[in-house]
Amino acid sequence: MRSLIDIADLTVEEIDGLIATAEDIIKDPDKYAEKCRRKKLATLFYEPSTRTRLSFESAMIELGGSVIGFSEAQSSSASKGESVADTARVISCFADIIAMRHPMEGAPRVAAMNASIPVINAGDGGHNHPTQTLTDLLTIKREKGRLSHMTVGCCGDLKFGRTVHSLLEAMSRYEGVDFVLISPEELKVPEHVRTDILNAGRVKYRETESLQEAMPELDILYMTRVQRERFISEADYVRLKDTYILTPDKLETAKKDLSILHPLPRVNEISVAIDKDPRACYFRQVMNGKFIRMALIMKLLEVE
Ligand code: NCD
């Protein structure tokens, strides 16, 4: 039985396989409509979510399965003091697979160690978000036709932004991917990302505070929200939140075939004036999230 806690749990071949399945689902969704008949997904969300939870739920429904779960810790027995380990054991009696989001880093791993069904990490604190990364990879593949030989700029909150941590891990395993990490000094990538991924000798990267300086060389621009909920000081958040606001004039030096991604929700970091630019991929990215989660659920449930 397999879980997905960290994107590194999947080999590059497996990721490519999931992307191929997702592309086939997009072509012929009817073929998959009964694949998970009588199977249940439990969504255990201890932190707010719109896209991730609802895309997991629609993924399971479109596979013919059903969904149970909760969308806030307050409505679960966590509010009575139940441990994640116990909740995981209990849910294993009801469902076939779990998608869990939790503010505590490592909570989904604890769940996986105690559940007798597969567990998917739907975001743990400021740590990892592997299914967002699968969504991002499918998006890049569909927009660019490849996942190798490109320059990827990650901009914004690289310290607390879990989606960036998982994306760096995944893309560092494809050939010829260079990173430009664009953030204010205080929001640079954390030490564990630096040691495990950036300095492990697998990738070329550079860091800058200037989005304008980086823009001309980028093939992908991955914008992120400053993660207010992870700040200790509200004053720091207020000072840093609008460091980068992507407006049409800033795209003047960008490549014609740049792809702009954002895991969403956006706050101020991308002006709505960008939305109609064909290079804006973030709403197509949302749609891809459902298809790749369908592929992942089938893989972990070992459905043919
Ligand atoms: C992201 C997350 O939860 O980490 N959202 C998402 O799942 N699409 C990004 C964010 O909240 O900023």
PDB file of C-alpha atoms and ligand atoms in Angstrom:
ATOM      1  CA  MET A   1       0.000   0.000   0.000  1.00  0.00           C
ATOM      2  CA  ARG A   2       1.343   3.406  -1.032  1.00  0.00           C
ATOM      3  CA  SER A   3       0.784   6.884   0.346  1.00  0.00           C
ATOM      4  CA  LEU A   4       1.929  10.222  -1.089  1.00  0.00           C
ATOM      5  CA  ILE A   5       3.442  12.397   1.625  1.00  0.00           C
ATOM      6  CA  ASP A   6       6.354  14.015  -0.192  1.00  0.00           C
ATOM      7  CA  ILE A   7       6.719  14.481  -3.956  1.00  0.00           C
ATOM      8  CA  ALA A   8      10.049  12.595  -3.598  1.00  0.00           C
ATOM      9  CA  ASP A   9       7.961   9.475  -2.802  1.00  0.00           C
ATOM     10  CA  LEU A  10       7.307   9.277  -6.550  1.00  0.00           C
ATOM     11  CA  THR A  11       9.974   8.491  -9.130  1.00  0.00           C
ATOM     12  CA  VAL A  12      10.219  10.664 -12.246  1.00  0.00           C
ATOM     13  CA  GLU A  13       8.830   7.708 -14.231  1.00  0.00           C
ATOM     14  CA  GLU A  14       5.818   7.545 -11.914  1.00  0.00           C
ATOM     15  CA  ILE A  15       5.228  11.289 -12.213  1.00  0.00           C
ATOM     16  CA  ASP A  16       5.416  11.029 -16.005  1.00  0.00           C
ATOM     17  CA  GLY A  17       2.976   8.090 -15.804  1.00  0.00           C
ATOM     18  CA  LEU A  18       0.487  10.140 -13.764  1.00  0.00           C
ATOM     19  CA  ILE A  19       0.748  12.988 -16.267  1.00  0.00           C
ATOM     20  CA  ALA A  20       0.110  10.561 -19.139  1.00  0.00           C
ATOM     21  CA  THR A  21      -2.960   9.158 -17.343  1.00  0.00           C
ATOM     22  CA  ALA A  22      -4.263  12.673 -16.648  1.00  0.00           C
ATOM     23  CA  GLU A  23      -3.851  13.572 -20.327  1.00  0.00           C
ATOM     24  CA  ASP A  24      -5.795  10.454 -21.274  1.00  0.00           C
ATOM     25  CA  ILE A  25      -8.574  11.356 -18.782  1.00  0.00           C
ATOM     26  CA  ILE A  26      -8.796  14.793 -20.400  1.00  0.00           C
ATOM     27  CA  LYS A  27      -9.193  13.127 -23.821  1.00  0.00           C
ATOM     28  CA  ASP A  28     -11.724  10.511 -22.780  1.00  0.00           C
ATOM     29  CA  PRO A  29     -13.268  11.153 -19.340  1.00  0.00           C
ATOM     30  CA  ASP A  30     -16.094   8.646 -19.923  1.00  0.00           C
ATOM     31  CA  LYS A  31     -13.596   5.801 -19.878  1.00  0.00           C
ATOM     32  CA  TYR A  32     -12.840   6.634 -16.239  1.00  0.00           C
ATOM     33  CA  ALA A  33     -16.366   7.341 -14.979  1.00  0.00           C
ATOM     34  CA  GLU A  34     -16.748   4.018 -13.113  1.00  0.00           C
ATOM     35  CA  LYS A  35     -13.130   3.328 -12.146  1.00  0.00           C
ATOM     36  CA  CYS A  36     -13.653   3.965  -8.426  1.00  0.00           C
ATOM     37  CA  ARG A  37     -17.212   2.742  -8.087  1.00  0.00           C
ATOM     38  CA  ARG A  38     -18.023   1.877  -4.432  1.00  0.00           C
ATOM     39  CA  LYS A  39     -14.761   3.479  -3.232  1.00  0.00           C
ATOM     40  CA  LYS A  40     -14.749   6.284  -0.683  1.00  0.00           C
ATOM     41  CA  LEU A  41     -12.376   9.201  -0.304  1.00  0.00           C
ATOM     42  CA  ALA A  42     -12.151  10.862   3.116  1.00  0.00           C
ATOM     43  CA  THR A  43     -11.064  14.516   3.036  1.00  0.00           C
ATOM     44  CA  LEU A  44      -9.655  15.458   6.447  1.00  0.00           C
ATOM     45  CA  PHE A  45      -8.976  19.191   6.296  1.00  0.00           C
ATOM     46  CA  TYR A  46      -7.691  20.846   9.469  1.00  0.00           C
ATOM     47  CA  GLU A  47      -6.854  24.044   7.542  1.00  0.00           C
ATOM     48  CA  PRO A  48      -8.820  26.221   5.095  1.00  0.00           C
ATOM     49  CA  SER A  49      -8.988  25.156   1.470  1.00  0.00           C
ATOM     50  CA  THR A  50     -11.117  25.765  -1.603  1.00  0.00           C
ATOM     51  CA  ARG A  51      -9.338  24.270  -4.601  1.00  0.00           C
ATOM     52  CA  THR A  52      -7.483  21.403  -3.063  1.00  0.00           C
ATOM     53  CA  ARG A  53     -10.404  19.916  -1.156  1.00  0.00           C
ATOM     54  CA  LEU A  54     -13.003  20.487  -3.846  1.00  0.00           C
ATOM     55  CA  SER A  55     -10.729  19.212  -6.597  1.00  0.00           C
ATOM     56  CA  PHE A  56     -10.063  16.028  -4.614  1.00  0.00           C
ATOM     57  CA  GLU A  57     -13.796  15.650  -4.087  1.00  0.00           C
ATOM     58  CA  SER A  58     -14.719  16.256  -7.720  1.00  0.00           C
ATOM     59  CA  ALA A  59     -11.901  13.939  -8.805  1.00  0.00           C
ATOM     60  CA  MET A  60     -13.363  11.084  -6.744  1.00  0.00           C
ATOM     61  CA  ILE A  61     -16.920  11.824  -7.875  1.00  0.00           C
ATOM     62  CA  GLU A  62     -15.835  11.843 -11.535  1.00  0.00           C
ATOM     63  CA  LEU A  63     -14.264   8.439 -10.981  1.00  0.00           C
ATOM     64  CA  GLY A  64     -17.643   7.156  -9.789  1.00  0.00           C
ATOM     65  CA  GLY A  65     -16.674   7.079  -6.111  1.00  0.00           C
ATOM     66  CA  SER A  66     -18.007   9.012  -3.147  1.00  0.00           C
ATOM     67  CA  VAL A  67     -16.665  11.362  -0.533  1.00  0.00           C
ATOM     68  CA  ILE A  68     -16.897  11.799   3.249  1.00  0.00           C
ATOM     69  CA  GLY A  69     -14.937  14.146   5.499  1.00  0.00           C
ATOM     70  CA  PHE A  70     -14.655  17.426   7.322  1.00  0.00           C
ATOM     71  CA  SER A  71     -13.382  20.807   6.259  1.00  0.00           C
ATOM     72  CA  GLU A  72     -12.327  22.300   9.575  1.00  0.00           C
ATOM     73  CA  ALA A  73     -10.652  20.939  12.699  1.00  0.00           C
ATOM     74  CA  GLN A  74     -13.389  22.484  14.868  1.00  0.00           C
ATOM     75  CA  SER A  75     -16.009  20.110  13.487  1.00  0.00           C
ATOM     76  CA  SER A  76     -13.851  17.014  14.039  1.00  0.00           C
ATOM     77  CA  SER A  77     -12.817  15.175  17.210  1.00  0.00           C
ATOM     78  CA  ALA A  78      -9.494  17.026  17.008  1.00  0.00           C
ATOM     79  CA  SER A  79     -11.369  19.707  18.954  1.00  0.00           C
ATOM     80  CA  LYS A  80     -11.866  17.108  21.750  1.00  0.00           C
ATOM     81  CA  GLY A  81      -8.161  16.287  21.727  1.00  0.00           C
ATOM     82  CA  GLU A  82      -8.056  13.221  19.483  1.00  0.00           C
ATOM     83  CA  SER A  83      -4.614  12.580  17.957  1.00  0.00           C
ATOM     84  CA  VAL A  84      -3.981  12.438  14.214  1.00  0.00           C
ATOM     85  CA  ALA A  85      -2.833   8.828  14.691  1.00  0.00           C
ATOM     86  CA  ASP A  86      -6.154   7.792  16.243  1.00  0.00           C
ATOM     87  CA  THR A  87      -8.203   9.708  13.674  1.00  0.00           C
ATOM     88  CA  ALA A  88      -6.273   7.932  10.901  1.00  0.00           C
ATOM     89  CA  ARG A  89      -7.050   4.510  12.420  1.00  0.00           C
ATOM     90  CA  VAL A  90     -10.721   5.408  12.768  1.00  0.00           C
ATOM     91  CA  ILE A  91     -11.112   6.739   9.232  1.00  0.00           C
ATOM     92  CA  SER A  92      -9.459   3.560   7.908  1.00  0.00           C
ATOM     93  CA  CYS A  93     -12.644   1.751   9.057  1.00  0.00           C
ATOM     94  CA  PHE A  94     -14.840   3.956   6.868  1.00  0.00           C
ATOM     95  CA  ALA A  95     -12.942   4.989   3.744  1.00  0.00           C
ATOM     96  CA  ASP A  96     -10.570   3.585   1.110  1.00  0.00           C
ATOM     97  CA  ILE A  97      -8.229   6.567   0.842  1.00  0.00           C
ATOM     98  CA  ILE A  98      -7.516   9.764   2.796  1.00  0.00           C
ATOM     99  CA  ALA A  99      -6.557  13.270   1.638  1.00  0.00           C
ATOM    100  CA  MET A 100      -5.312  15.256   4.637  1.00  0.00           C
ATOM    101  CA  ARG A 101      -4.385  18.923   5.103  1.00  0.00           C
ATOM    102  CA  HIS A 102      -2.941  19.943   8.455  1.00  0.00           C
ATOM    103  CA  PRO A 103      -1.188  23.037   9.862  1.00  0.00           C
ATOM    104  CA  MET A 104       1.430  20.831  11.546  1.00  0.00           C
ATOM    105  CA  GLU A 105       4.374  19.768   9.396  1.00  0.00           C
ATOM    106  CA  GLY A 106       4.586  15.976   9.305  1.00  0.00           C
ATOM    107  CA  ALA A 107       0.974  15.320  10.385  1.00  0.00           C
ATOM    108  CA  PRO A 108       0.050  13.469   7.158  1.00  0.00           C
ATOM    109  CA  ARG A 109       3.092  11.233   7.648  1.00  0.00           C
ATOM    110  CA  VAL A 110       1.900  10.348  11.152  1.00  0.00           C
ATOM    111  CA  ALA A 111      -1.502   9.585   9.629  1.00  0.00           C
ATOM    112  CA  ALA A 112       0.089   7.342   6.987  1.00  0.00           C
ATOM    113  CA  MET A 113       2.018   5.419   9.650  1.00  0.00           C
ATOM    114  CA  ASN A 114      -1.214   4.663  11.491  1.00  0.00           C
ATOM    115  CA  ALA A 115      -3.771   4.258   8.707  1.00  0.00           C
ATOM    116  CA  SER A 116      -4.418   0.990   6.937  1.00  0.00           C
ATOM    117  CA  ILE A 117      -5.414   2.877   3.755  1.00  0.00           C
ATOM    118  CA  PRO A 118      -3.361   5.232   1.512  1.00  0.00           C
ATOM    119  CA  VAL A 119      -2.904   8.801   2.765  1.00  0.00           C
ATOM    120  CA  ILE A 120      -2.325  11.787   0.488  1.00  0.00           C
ATOM    121  CA  ASN A 121      -0.702  14.914   1.898  1.00  0.00           C
ATOM    122  CA  ALA A 122      -2.896  17.825   0.802  1.00  0.00           C
ATOM    123  CA  GLY A 123      -0.536  20.365   2.405  1.00  0.00           C
ATOM    124  CA  ASP A 124       1.257  20.208   5.767  1.00  0.00           C
ATOM    125  CA  GLY A 125       2.108  23.556   7.342  1.00  0.00           C
ATOM    126  CA  GLY A 126       4.872  25.379   5.485  1.00  0.00           C
ATOM    127  CA  HIS A 127       6.445  22.074   4.440  1.00  0.00           C
ATOM    128  CA  ASN A 128       5.145  20.275   1.342  1.00  0.00           C
ATOM    129  CA  HIS A 129       2.194  20.126  -1.031  1.00  0.00           C
ATOM    130  CA  PRO A 130       2.848  17.251  -3.445  1.00  0.00           C
ATOM    131  CA  THR A 131      -0.518  17.244  -5.247  1.00  0.00           C
ATOM    132  CA  GLN A 132      -0.210  20.952  -6.036  1.00  0.00           C
ATOM    133  CA  THR A 133       3.145  20.089  -7.576  1.00  0.00           C
ATOM    134  CA  LEU A 134       1.606  17.330  -9.700  1.00  0.00           C
ATOM    135  CA  THR A 135      -0.939  19.953 -10.803  1.00  0.00           C
ATOM    136  CA  ASP A 136       1.871  22.377 -11.650  1.00  0.00           C
ATOM    137  CA  LEU A 137       3.817  19.736 -13.579  1.00  0.00           C
ATOM    138  CA  LEU A 138       0.771  18.735 -15.636  1.00  0.00           C
ATOM    139  CA  THR A 139       0.186  22.424 -16.361  1.00  0.00           C
ATOM    140  CA  ILE A 140       3.780  23.031 -17.458  1.00  0.00           C
ATOM    141  CA  LYS A 141       3.705  19.874 -19.581  1.00  0.00           C
ATOM    142  CA  ARG A 142       0.476  20.944 -21.296  1.00  0.00           C
ATOM    143  CA  GLU A 143       1.568  24.557 -21.789  1.00  0.00           C
ATOM    144  CA  LYS A 144       5.164  23.905 -22.843  1.00  0.00           C
ATOM    145  CA  GLY A 145       5.064  20.337 -24.145  1.00  0.00           C
ATOM    146  CA  ARG A 146       7.999  19.397 -21.875  1.00  0.00           C
ATOM    147  CA  LEU A 147       9.280  19.423 -18.302  1.00  0.00           C
ATOM    148  CA  SER A 148      12.980  19.776 -19.052  1.00  0.00           C
ATOM    149  CA  HIS A 149      15.318  22.504 -20.369  1.00  0.00           C
ATOM    150  CA  MET A 150      13.709  25.645 -19.038  1.00  0.00           C
ATOM    151  CA  THR A 151      14.226  28.492 -16.602  1.00  0.00           C
ATOM    152  CA  VAL A 152      11.701  28.587 -13.785  1.00  0.00           C
ATOM    153  CA  GLY A 153      11.290  31.717 -11.674  1.00  0.00           C
ATOM    154  CA  CYS A 154       9.651  31.252  -8.261  1.00  0.00           C
ATOM    155  CA  CYS A 155       8.531  34.561  -6.827  1.00  0.00           C
ATOM    156  CA  GLY A 156       7.172  35.678  -3.454  1.00  0.00           C
ATOM    157  CA  ASP A 157       7.072  33.768  -0.186  1.00  0.00           C
ATOM    158  CA  LEU A 158       9.656  31.050  -0.736  1.00  0.00           C
ATOM    159  CA  LYS A 159      10.105  30.534   2.993  1.00  0.00           C
ATOM    160  CA  PHE A 160       6.613  29.476   4.020  1.00  0.00           C
ATOM    161  CA  GLY A 161       5.268  28.593   0.567  1.00  0.00           C
ATOM    162  CA  ARG A 162       4.964  24.808   0.667  1.00  0.00           C
ATOM    163  CA  THR A 163       4.025  24.603  -3.013  1.00  0.00           C
ATOM    164  CA  VAL A 164       7.417  26.035  -3.990  1.00  0.00           C
ATOM    165  CA  HIS A 165       9.295  23.541  -1.800  1.00  0.00           C
ATOM    166  CA  SER A 166       7.619  20.582  -3.512  1.00  0.00           C
ATOM    167  CA  LEU A 167       7.968  22.135  -6.977  1.00  0.00           C
ATOM    168  CA  LEU A 168      11.727  22.653  -6.522  1.00  0.00           C
ATOM    169  CA  GLU A 169      12.117  19.043  -5.390  1.00  0.00           C
ATOM    170  CA  ALA A 170      10.191  17.720  -8.381  1.00  0.00           C
ATOM    171  CA  MET A 171      11.635  19.923 -11.124  1.00  0.00           C
ATOM    172  CA  SER A 172      15.215  19.511  -9.927  1.00  0.00           C
ATOM    173  CA  ARG A 173      14.914  15.927 -11.126  1.00  0.00           C
ATOM    174  CA  TYR A 174      14.250  16.938 -14.744  1.00  0.00           C
ATOM    175  CA  GLU A 175      17.164  17.703 -17.065  1.00  0.00           C
ATOM    176  CA  GLY A 176      18.345  21.244 -17.677  1.00  0.00           C
ATOM    177  CA  VAL A 177      15.957  23.061 -15.341  1.00  0.00           C
ATOM    178  CA  ASP A 178      17.437  26.284 -13.938  1.00  0.00           C
ATOM    179  CA  PHE A 179      15.793  28.158 -11.087  1.00  0.00           C
ATOM    180  CA  VAL A 180      15.664  31.864 -10.327  1.00  0.00           C
ATOM    181  CA  LEU A 181      14.451  32.368  -6.758  1.00  0.00           C
ATOM    182  CA  ILE A 182      12.891  35.797  -6.404  1.00  0.00           C
ATOM    183  CA  SER A 183      12.066  36.928  -2.863  1.00  0.00           C
ATOM    184  CA  PRO A 184      12.856  39.521  -0.219  1.00  0.00           C
ATOM    185  CA  GLU A 185      15.724  38.527   2.076  1.00  0.00           C
ATOM    186  CA  GLU A 186      13.333  37.477   4.878  1.00  0.00           C
ATOM    187  CA  LEU A 187      11.326  35.140   2.653  1.00  0.00           C
ATOM    188  CA  LYS A 188      14.157  33.157   1.043  1.00  0.00           C
ATOM    189  CA  VAL A 189      13.852  29.341   0.872  1.00  0.00           C
ATOM    190  CA  PRO A 190      14.337  27.580   4.224  1.00  0.00           C
ATOM    191  CA  GLU A 191      17.508  25.723   5.161  1.00  0.00           C
ATOM    192  CA  HIS A 192      16.072  22.236   4.548  1.00  0.00           C
ATOM    193  CA  VAL A 193      15.270  23.142   0.931  1.00  0.00           C
ATOM    194  CA  ARG A 194      18.713  24.656   0.499  1.00  0.00           C
ATOM    195  CA  THR A 195      20.565  21.584   1.802  1.00  0.00           C
ATOM    196  CA  ASP A 196      18.344  18.821   0.441  1.00  0.00           C
ATOM    197  CA  ILE A 197      17.561  20.223  -2.995  1.00  0.00           C
ATOM    198  CA  LEU A 198      19.491  23.313  -4.053  1.00  0.00           C
ATOM    199  CA  ASN A 199      22.910  22.428  -2.695  1.00  0.00           C
ATOM    200  CA  ALA A 200      22.619  18.716  -3.403  1.00  0.00           C
ATOM    201  CA  GLY A 201      24.356  19.470  -6.710  1.00  0.00           C
ATOM    202  CA  ARG A 202      21.396  18.618  -8.868  1.00  0.00           C
ATOM    203  CA  VAL A 203      20.364  22.063 -10.105  1.00  0.00           C
ATOM    204  CA  LYS A 204      21.568  25.453 -11.195  1.00  0.00           C
ATOM    205  CA  TYR A 205      19.938  28.286  -9.299  1.00  0.00           C
ATOM    206  CA  ARG A 206      20.404  31.902  -8.379  1.00  0.00           C
ATOM    207  CA  GLU A 207      18.635  34.219  -5.961  1.00  0.00           C
ATOM    208  CA  THR A 208      17.514  37.797  -6.527  1.00  0.00           C
ATOM    209  CA  GLU A 209      15.178  40.309  -4.954  1.00  0.00           C
ATOM    210  CA  SER A 210      14.184  41.814  -8.301  1.00  0.00           C
ATOM    211  CA  LEU A 211      11.403  40.351 -10.404  1.00  0.00           C
ATOM    212  CA  GLN A 212      12.159  42.907 -13.136  1.00  0.00           C
ATOM    213  CA  GLU A 213      15.764  41.814 -13.380  1.00  0.00           C
ATOM    214  CA  ALA A 214      14.810  38.138 -13.682  1.00  0.00           C
ATOM    215  CA  MET A 215      11.846  38.550 -16.050  1.00  0.00           C
ATOM    216  CA  PRO A 216      13.564  38.408 -19.510  1.00  0.00           C
ATOM    217  CA  GLU A 217      15.089  34.970 -18.968  1.00  0.00           C
ATOM    218  CA  LEU A 218      12.044  33.165 -17.537  1.00  0.00           C
ATOM    219  CA  ASP A 219      10.072  30.430 -19.316  1.00  0.00           C
ATOM    220  CA  ILE A 220       7.878  29.871 -16.253  1.00  0.00           C
ATOM    221  CA  LEU A 221       6.956  32.463 -13.655  1.00  0.00           C
ATOM    222  CA  TYR A 222       5.522  30.814 -10.538  1.00  0.00           C
ATOM    223  CA  MET A 223       3.949  33.526  -8.382  1.00  0.00           C
ATOM    224  CA  THR A 224       2.979  32.855  -4.761  1.00  0.00           C
ATOM    225  CA  ARG A 225       0.958  34.463  -1.996  1.00  0.00           C
ATOM    226  CA  VAL A 226       2.720  35.724   1.125  1.00  0.00           C
ATOM    227  CA  GLN A 227       1.561  33.124   3.676  1.00  0.00           C
ATOM    228  CA  ARG A 228      -0.013  35.347   6.302  1.00  0.00           C
ATOM    229  CA  GLU A 229      -1.093  32.435   8.544  1.00  0.00           C
ATOM    230  CA  ARG A 230       2.530  31.341   9.081  1.00  0.00           C
ATOM    231  CA  PHE A 231       3.865  34.723  10.215  1.00  0.00           C
ATOM    232  CA  ILE A 232       4.547  35.296  13.884  1.00  0.00           C
ATOM    233  CA  SER A 233       4.370  39.076  13.501  1.00  0.00           C
ATOM    234  CA  GLU A 234       1.455  40.763  11.691  1.00  0.00           C
ATOM    235  CA  ALA A 235       3.678  43.833  11.190  1.00  0.00           C
ATOM    236  CA  ASP A 236       6.169  41.734   9.212  1.00  0.00           C
ATOM    237  CA  TYR A 237       3.353  40.375   7.074  1.00  0.00           C
ATOM    238  CA  VAL A 238       2.032  43.853   6.352  1.00  0.00           C
ATOM    239  CA  ARG A 239       5.504  45.076   5.428  1.00  0.00           C
ATOM    240  CA  LEU A 240       6.193  42.168   3.049  1.00  0.00           C
ATOM    241  CA  LYS A 241       2.803  41.294   1.587  1.00  0.00           C
ATOM    242  CA  ASP A 242       2.931  43.572  -1.435  1.00  0.00           C
ATOM    243  CA  THR A 243       6.611  43.207  -2.299  1.00  0.00           C
ATOM    244  CA  TYR A 244       5.693  41.821  -5.725  1.00  0.00           C
ATOM    245  CA  ILE A 245       2.648  42.803  -7.705  1.00  0.00           C
ATOM    246  CA  LEU A 246       2.658  41.549 -11.269  1.00  0.00           C
ATOM    247  CA  THR A 247       1.125  44.192 -13.545  1.00  0.00           C
ATOM    248  CA  PRO A 248       1.012  44.308 -17.377  1.00  0.00           C
ATOM    249  CA  ASP A 249       3.900  46.816 -17.626  1.00  0.00           C
ATOM    250  CA  LYS A 250       6.199  44.374 -15.818  1.00  0.00           C
ATOM    251  CA  LEU A 251       5.585  41.830 -18.568  1.00  0.00           C
ATOM    252  CA  GLU A 252       7.032  44.114 -21.254  1.00  0.00           C
ATOM    253  CA  THR A 253      10.433  42.440 -21.037  1.00  0.00           C
ATOM    254  CA  ALA A 254       9.012  38.925 -20.627  1.00  0.00           C
ATOM    255  CA  LYS A 255       9.245  36.164 -23.224  1.00  0.00           C
ATOM    256  CA  LYS A 256       6.316  35.926 -25.621  1.00  0.00           C
ATOM    257  CA  ASP A 257       5.768  32.330 -24.542  1.00  0.00           C
ATOM    258  CA  LEU A 258       6.200  32.836 -20.802  1.00  0.00           C
ATOM    259  CA  SER A 259       3.770  30.763 -18.699  1.00  0.00           C
ATOM    260  CA  ILE A 260       2.506  32.431 -15.527  1.00  0.00           C
ATOM    261  CA  LEU A 261       1.432  29.990 -12.829  1.00  0.00           C
ATOM    262  CA  HIS A 262       0.031  30.550  -9.334  1.00  0.00           C
ATOM    263  CA  PRO A 263      -1.296  27.833  -7.004  1.00  0.00           C
ATOM    264  CA  LEU A 264      -4.016  30.309  -5.900  1.00  0.00           C
ATOM    265  CA  PRO A 265      -5.599  31.847  -3.870  1.00  0.00           C
ATOM    266  CA  ARG A 266      -4.158  35.125  -5.106  1.00  0.00           C
ATOM    267  CA  VAL A 267      -4.325  38.209  -2.928  1.00  0.00           C
ATOM    268  CA  ASN A 268      -2.551  41.171  -4.570  1.00  0.00           C
ATOM    269  CA  GLU A 269       0.437  39.547  -6.211  1.00  0.00           C
ATOM    270  CA  ILE A 270      -1.099  39.282  -9.685  1.00  0.00           C
ATOM    271  CA  SER A 271      -3.165  42.175 -10.984  1.00  0.00           C
ATOM    272  CA  VAL A 272      -6.512  41.073 -12.454  1.00  0.00           C
ATOM    273  CA  ALA A 273      -5.442  42.936 -15.602  1.00  0.00           C
ATOM    274  CA  ILE A 274      -3.088  39.995 -16.283  1.00  0.00           C
ATOM    275  CA  ASP A 275      -5.932  37.465 -16.327  1.00  0.00           C
ATOM    276  CA  LYS A 276      -6.771  38.006 -19.992  1.00  0.00           C
ATOM    277  CA  ASP A 277      -3.147  37.704 -21.123  1.00  0.00           C
ATOM    278  CA  PRO A 278      -2.799  34.315 -22.861  1.00  0.00           C
ATOM    279  CA  ARG A 279       0.322  33.722 -20.792  1.00  0.00           C
ATOM    280  CA  ALA A 280      -1.759  33.589 -17.595  1.00  0.00           C
ATOM    281  CA  CYS A 281      -2.217  29.868 -16.894  1.00  0.00           C
ATOM    282  CA  TYR A 282      -3.507  29.865 -13.321  1.00  0.00           C
ATOM    283  CA  PHE A 283      -7.138  29.115 -14.028  1.00  0.00           C
ATOM    284  CA  ARG A 284      -6.230  26.358 -16.490  1.00  0.00           C
ATOM    285  CA  GLN A 285      -3.912  25.122 -13.723  1.00  0.00           C
ATOM    286  CA  VAL A 286      -6.920  24.703 -11.395  1.00  0.00           C
ATOM    287  CA  MET A 287      -8.648  22.474 -13.943  1.00  0.00           C
ATOM    288  CA  ASN A 288      -5.509  20.372 -14.309  1.00  0.00           C
ATOM    289  CA  GLY A 289      -5.567  19.806 -10.543  1.00  0.00           C
ATOM    290  CA  LYS A 290      -8.726  17.755 -10.809  1.00  0.00           C
ATOM    291  CA  PHE A 291      -7.398  15.539 -13.616  1.00  0.00           C
ATOM    292  CA  ILE A 292      -4.062  14.783 -11.976  1.00  0.00           C
ATOM    293  CA  ARG A 293      -5.799  13.964  -8.672  1.00  0.00           C
ATOM    294  CA  MET A 294      -8.019  11.511 -10.560  1.00  0.00           C
ATOM    295  CA  ALA A 295      -4.869   9.846 -11.897  1.00  0.00           C
ATOM    296  CA  LEU A 296      -3.295   9.795  -8.426  1.00  0.00           C
ATOM    297  CA  ILE A 297      -6.340   8.328  -6.663  1.00  0.00           C
ATOM    298  CA  MET A 298      -6.455   5.516  -9.244  1.00  0.00           C
ATOM    299  CA  LYS A 299      -2.755   4.818  -8.824  1.00  0.00           C
ATOM    300  CA  LEU A 300      -2.864   4.643  -5.025  1.00  0.00           C
ATOM    301  CA  LEU A 301      -6.033   2.516  -5.066  1.00  0.00           C
ATOM    302  CA  GLU A 302      -4.325   0.291  -7.656  1.00  0.00           C
ATOM    303  CA  VAL A 303      -7.229   0.637 -10.055  1.00  0.00           C
ATOM    304  CA  GLU A 304      -6.388  -0.543 -13.582  1.00  0.00           C
TER     305      GLU A 304
HETATM  306  C1  NCD B   1      -1.698  26.724  -1.737  1.00  0.00           C
HETATM  307  C2  NCD B   1      -1.525  26.083  -0.375  1.00  0.00           C
HETATM  308  O1  NCD B   1      -2.515  25.756   0.283  1.00  0.00           O
HETATM  309  O2  NCD B   1      -0.382  25.887  -0.016  1.00  0.00           O
HETATM  310  N1  NCD B   1      -3.030  26.679  -2.179  1.00  0.00           N
HETATM  311  C3  NCD B   1      -3.459  25.588  -2.857  1.00  0.00           C
HETATM  312  O3  NCD B   1      -3.490  24.491  -2.342  1.00  0.00           O
HETATM  313  N2  NCD B   1      -3.786  25.737  -4.141  1.00  0.00           N
HETATM  314  C4  NCD B   1      -1.095  28.072  -1.837  1.00  0.00           C
HETATM  315  C5  NCD B   1      -1.525  29.131  -0.868  1.00  0.00           C
HETATM  316  O4  NCD B   1      -2.368  28.909   0.002  1.00  0.00           O
HETATM  317  O5  NCD B   1      -1.002  30.235  -0.992  1.00  0.00           O
END
